[in-house]
Amino acid sequence: MSGPRDTDAALETLFHPFATGALAWPREGGALFLRARDGWPLHARPLPGLVAEQSYKPAFDALQRSGITTHGDDVEGTFPLVLVLPPRQREEARALFARALMHAGPSGVVVACMPNDEGAKTGQADLARLAGQVNVLSKSHCRVFWTGARSTDLALLEEWRVLDAPRFVAGDTLLSRPGVFAWDRVDKASALLMQHLPTDLAGEGADLGAGIGVLAMDVLARCKHVQAIDLYEAEGRALALARQNLTGRANVGFHWHDVTQGLSKQYDFIVMNPPFHAQSRADRPDLGRRFIEVAAQALRARGRLIMVANRHLPYEAILGERFAQVRVLADEGGFKVLEGVRA
């Protein structure tokens, strides 16, 4: 129950009203925690009936390891208390506020917390627009706010609950939704990789951190000797979209998986646009390095890694350690496309 999440200021502030006595945990009926994360506040006192929902696999796994009942997708039913850690993306956050109020029923309390520099004031105003006046406390550069006597704007609730619904983007070629990475476009890094993708990739491959399936779709369209490709993605909402974008392809596998934990299969090639953020704004080059390590371990002899990254991220050293041959396929627009070949 200890680790890096013990310094999660938003999670700690979310439970501040309960620590001060401003709010009481429900005596019955339990509570739903949307976008839940594990940390010491969930274990500092009994929280009977707590149910968590989290679509991001590393956070989901951490909650389950702590013994918390956790679901990866939409939980059903109403609860007297709904806790929320809203995302930064505003349409997704507004849809989440609407869902929280629906799960709280006519009399339940919705409690949300956001860091001040990630839209706390805006989030507070949005919840107030939906539910009426809210109560507020501040702590650790975060703001926790919760509903009081409810005066829900039902028309606005109906409008906001579908703000993050899946829709076609990028010239109606991709199904996406607010909140997933680069949701309304093909991001520049992936576009550069696709521009310089070797067309002689063959055999069995994988896309690590596959998102909504953009790279995998391009590989299958351009590399005629690819027999199969597996998509690995930690964000369940993105993977569900990838399934639809690649529907009908018998040679595609989908894995809701934390790549940093390693892979259980071997491949002839791997493509990836690895993440360099987790669930915060801070750069995490260690994630990209770990993706490279996992890719090297999962590639067969002479297997190839084709990846793209921000130019400033220092990946060449670990590529040199893990691969017999490394070369730069492209370096432009602030991004670089790199190839590594196993011995």
XYZ file of C-alpha atoms in Angstrom:
343
model
C 0.000 0.000 0.000
C 2.997 2.297 -0.254
C 4.840 3.681 -3.237
C 4.811 6.611 -5.635
C 1.056 7.092 -5.381
C 1.522 8.058 -1.717
C 2.428 11.524 -3.048
C -0.797 11.854 -5.082
C -1.936 15.302 -3.905
C -5.278 15.167 -5.740
C -6.152 11.805 -4.200
C -5.224 13.023 -0.713
C -7.233 16.228 -1.130
C -10.239 14.278 -2.434
C -10.487 12.616 1.001
C -9.805 15.827 2.939
C -13.530 16.554 3.593
C -13.881 13.130 5.238
C -10.767 13.686 7.371
C -12.058 17.059 8.592
C -15.615 15.873 9.235
C -17.107 18.071 6.525
C -18.438 14.875 4.928
C -19.255 11.450 6.356
C -18.839 8.111 4.633
C -22.240 6.489 3.889
C -23.426 4.050 6.524
C -24.920 1.865 3.810
C -25.022 1.727 0.040
C -21.281 2.123 -0.444
C -19.538 4.532 -2.798
C -18.408 4.594 -6.419
C -14.973 6.007 -7.248
C -14.644 7.077 -10.916
C -11.126 7.349 -12.419
C -9.951 5.816 -9.170
C -6.304 5.623 -8.124
C -4.776 3.705 -5.259
C -2.951 5.384 -2.381
C -2.818 5.621 1.391
C -6.097 7.620 1.747
C -8.003 4.546 0.567
C -6.510 2.535 3.441
C -6.270 5.085 6.262
C -9.770 4.284 7.530
C -12.530 1.774 6.699
C -14.401 2.615 3.489
C -17.188 0.025 3.438
C -18.782 -0.689 0.096
C -16.179 1.123 -2.008
C -16.304 0.208 -5.716
C -13.698 1.615 -8.099
C -13.764 2.146 -11.853
C -10.533 2.633 -13.798
C -9.839 2.003 -17.500
C -6.061 2.623 -17.281
C -4.463 -0.786 -16.727
C -1.555 0.168 -14.388
C -3.942 2.020 -12.070
C -6.523 -0.784 -12.355
C -3.914 -3.373 -11.377
C -2.731 -1.288 -8.404
C -6.289 -0.999 -7.072
C -6.894 -4.723 -7.432
C -3.620 -5.541 -5.680
C -4.836 -3.452 -2.757
C -7.970 -5.567 -2.484
C -10.372 -2.914 -3.787
C -13.296 -4.067 -5.923
C -12.402 -2.583 -9.307
C -14.093 -2.503 -12.708
C -12.506 -1.535 -15.987
C -15.575 -0.078 -17.655
C -19.013 1.339 -16.922
C -20.311 0.374 -13.489
C -24.088 0.196 -13.162
C -26.366 1.301 -10.336
C -26.685 4.250 -7.967
C -24.657 5.099 -4.878
C -25.129 7.573 -2.013
C -21.585 8.825 -2.669
C -19.670 9.183 -5.941
C -16.003 10.209 -5.898
C -14.332 11.567 -9.039
C -10.801 12.446 -10.132
C -11.703 14.243 -13.375
C -9.336 14.266 -16.371
C -7.884 17.440 -17.885
C -9.734 17.078 -21.214
C -12.834 19.224 -20.724
C -15.368 17.328 -22.810
C -14.380 14.077 -21.142
C -14.515 15.734 -17.704
C -17.972 17.185 -18.332
C -19.256 13.800 -19.478
C -17.752 12.269 -16.336
C -19.507 14.833 -14.104
C -22.780 13.936 -15.816
C -22.150 10.226 -15.245
C -21.277 10.868 -11.602
C -24.562 12.681 -11.030
C -26.501 9.903 -12.743
C -24.792 7.316 -10.508
C -25.556 9.467 -7.448
C -29.272 9.424 -8.167
C -31.496 12.253 -6.932
C -29.976 12.539 -3.464
C -26.413 11.203 -3.579
C -23.339 13.388 -3.114
C -20.709 13.859 -5.838
C -17.198 14.757 -4.648
C -14.481 15.751 -7.132
C -10.903 16.950 -6.858
C -8.511 18.502 -9.367
C -5.084 20.160 -9.114
C -5.251 23.943 -9.411
C -2.983 23.935 -12.462
C -5.082 21.287 -14.223
C -8.401 23.111 -14.321
C -9.756 22.883 -10.761
C -11.566 26.223 -10.948
C -13.130 25.286 -14.286
C -14.125 21.850 -13.010
C -15.773 23.380 -9.959
C -17.735 25.781 -12.165
C -18.815 22.953 -14.473
C -20.123 20.789 -11.623
C -21.978 23.819 -10.228
C -23.587 24.404 -13.634
C -24.886 20.850 -13.602
C -25.849 20.371 -9.968
C -26.226 23.787 -8.333
C -24.132 25.300 -5.574
C -21.092 23.292 -4.464
C -18.931 23.284 -1.343
C -15.171 23.796 -1.674
C -11.972 23.110 0.279
C -8.372 23.651 -0.834
C -5.244 21.722 0.105
C -1.861 20.912 -1.446
C -2.462 23.078 -4.527
C -5.672 21.155 -5.238
C -9.349 21.947 -4.908
C -11.979 19.470 -3.692
C -15.596 20.383 -4.367
C -18.858 18.566 -3.742
C -22.581 18.896 -4.293
C -24.914 20.237 -1.644
C -28.666 20.626 -2.044
C -29.123 19.487 -5.639
C -30.788 21.524 -8.382
C -29.708 19.458 -11.383
C -30.053 21.008 -14.829
C -31.529 17.967 -16.569
C -31.231 19.393 -20.080
C -27.539 20.169 -19.561
C -27.038 16.729 -17.977
C -28.446 15.085 -21.098
C -26.214 17.251 -23.311
C -23.003 16.649 -21.350
C -23.349 12.916 -20.787
C -22.595 12.249 -24.484
C -19.809 14.823 -24.920
C -17.164 12.092 -24.958
C -19.133 9.662 -27.131
C -17.192 7.920 -29.923
C -17.207 9.705 -33.280
C -15.362 9.628 -36.591
C -12.358 11.950 -36.992
C -9.424 12.453 -39.401
C -11.602 12.727 -42.480
C -14.055 10.134 -41.148
C -11.364 7.441 -41.303
C -10.911 6.783 -37.570
C -13.308 6.221 -34.708
C -12.161 8.150 -31.642
C -13.457 10.031 -28.599
C -12.373 12.895 -26.334
C -9.894 11.861 -23.668
C -7.814 9.356 -25.609
C -4.390 10.431 -26.863
C -4.580 12.874 -29.813
C -8.258 12.048 -30.007
C -9.256 14.324 -32.901
C -6.324 13.799 -35.278
C -3.407 11.601 -36.241
C -0.637 12.970 -34.017
C 2.464 14.374 -35.717
C 4.798 11.718 -34.316
C 2.703 8.812 -35.602
C 2.265 10.562 -38.947
C 6.049 10.857 -39.290
C 6.544 7.188 -38.420
C 3.972 6.162 -41.014
C 5.676 8.373 -43.593
C 8.951 6.497 -43.034
C 7.572 3.045 -42.207
C 9.593 0.293 -43.932
C 7.222 -1.587 -46.202
C 9.205 -4.836 -45.979
C 8.061 -5.671 -42.456
C 6.968 -9.306 -42.403
C 5.779 -12.108 -40.148
C 4.203 -11.552 -36.752
C 4.326 -8.095 -35.227
C 3.105 -5.977 -32.351
C 2.140 -2.358 -31.756
C 3.047 -1.269 -28.217
C 0.943 1.551 -26.814
C -1.359 1.120 -29.790
C -3.950 3.765 -28.895
C -6.906 3.651 -31.272
C -4.978 1.527 -33.793
C -3.528 4.127 -36.164
C -0.086 2.516 -36.605
C -1.443 -1.019 -36.804
C -3.867 -0.001 -39.533
C -1.019 1.524 -41.542
C 1.196 -1.534 -41.104
C -1.542 -3.835 -42.397
C -2.294 -1.534 -45.321
C 1.305 -1.081 -46.487
C 3.240 -4.205 -45.453
C 1.886 -7.053 -47.551
C 3.946 -9.788 -45.892
C 2.682 -9.168 -42.356
C 0.865 -12.270 -41.179
C -0.548 -10.930 -37.899
C -0.264 -8.016 -35.500
C -1.076 -7.721 -31.804
C -2.109 -4.400 -30.277
C -1.094 -3.689 -26.672
C -2.743 -0.696 -25.002
C -3.090 0.293 -21.322
C -6.075 2.625 -21.778
C -9.172 0.477 -22.157
C -11.209 3.275 -23.734
C -8.639 3.558 -26.543
C -8.399 -0.207 -27.045
C -12.178 -0.457 -27.466
C -11.915 2.070 -30.295
C -9.020 0.158 -31.864
C -11.204 -2.956 -31.942
C -13.784 -1.035 -33.963
C -11.235 0.620 -36.241
C -9.784 -2.790 -37.079
C -13.023 -4.747 -37.032
C -13.230 -7.741 -39.322
C -9.475 -8.422 -39.342
C -8.897 -12.027 -38.311
C -5.139 -11.532 -37.993
C -5.293 -8.855 -35.271
C -5.103 -9.406 -31.512
C -6.128 -6.898 -28.836
C -4.560 -6.829 -25.379
C -5.527 -4.518 -22.494
C -2.074 -4.626 -21.004
C 0.582 -2.651 -19.138
C 3.544 -3.007 -21.493
C 6.017 -2.146 -18.736
C 5.214 -5.544 -17.207
C 6.648 -7.319 -20.251
C 5.158 -9.446 -23.020
C 4.571 -13.195 -23.125
C 5.016 -13.643 -26.891
C 7.854 -13.266 -29.382
C 7.615 -11.185 -32.553
C 9.396 -10.552 -35.842
C 8.838 -6.796 -35.638
C 7.460 -4.167 -33.272
C 6.233 -0.664 -34.035
C 5.529 1.929 -31.374
C 4.984 5.535 -30.437
C 5.712 5.015 -26.724
C 4.145 7.244 -24.079
C 6.264 9.759 -22.218
C 3.539 10.774 -19.741
C 1.559 8.553 -17.376
C -1.442 10.200 -15.679
C 0.233 13.554 -15.121
C 1.912 16.259 -17.202
C 5.419 15.410 -16.017
C 7.803 13.911 -18.597
C 8.413 10.202 -18.002
C 11.296 9.168 -20.288
C 11.621 6.063 -18.116
C 8.399 4.792 -19.715
C 9.902 4.971 -23.196
C 13.104 3.300 -22.000
C 11.083 0.486 -20.457
C 9.090 0.077 -23.697
C 12.398 -0.293 -25.549
C 13.617 -2.908 -23.058
C 10.380 -4.878 -23.385
C 10.494 -4.660 -27.175
C 14.076 -5.961 -27.233
C 13.099 -8.890 -25.011
C 10.082 -9.734 -27.169
C 11.811 -9.652 -30.563
C 13.144 -12.766 -32.221
C 16.662 -12.920 -33.692
C 17.015 -10.249 -36.394
C 13.731 -8.794 -35.191
C 13.136 -5.118 -35.923
C 11.874 -2.261 -33.774
C 10.529 0.827 -35.558
C 9.682 3.642 -33.154
C 9.070 7.384 -33.052
C 9.806 9.761 -30.192
C 10.234 13.415 -29.369
C 13.676 14.542 -30.494
C 14.747 15.594 -26.974
C 14.091 12.184 -25.388
C 17.406 10.312 -24.851
C 16.617 6.861 -26.224
C 19.672 6.259 -28.422
C 21.813 4.999 -25.528
C 19.458 2.208 -24.484
C 18.807 1.315 -28.131
C 22.562 0.928 -28.559
C 22.703 -1.362 -25.535
C 19.792 -3.573 -26.606
C 20.155 -3.727 -30.393
C 23.001 -4.767 -32.699
C 22.139 -2.103 -35.269
C 20.516 1.284 -34.700
C 19.802 3.931 -37.293
C 17.780 7.140 -37.625
C 15.145 6.874 -40.358
C 13.914 10.463 -39.983
C 14.539 13.558 -37.853
C 12.180 16.425 -38.495
C 9.480 18.551 -36.899
C 10.778 17.880 -33.395
C 10.483 14.094 -33.756
C 12.774 11.217 -34.719
C 12.028 7.803 -36.210
C 14.464 5.130 -35.068
C 15.081 1.538 -36.114
C 16.761 -1.122 -34.031
C 17.655 -4.626 -35.251
C 18.314 -7.486 -32.854
C 21.501 -9.541 -33.193
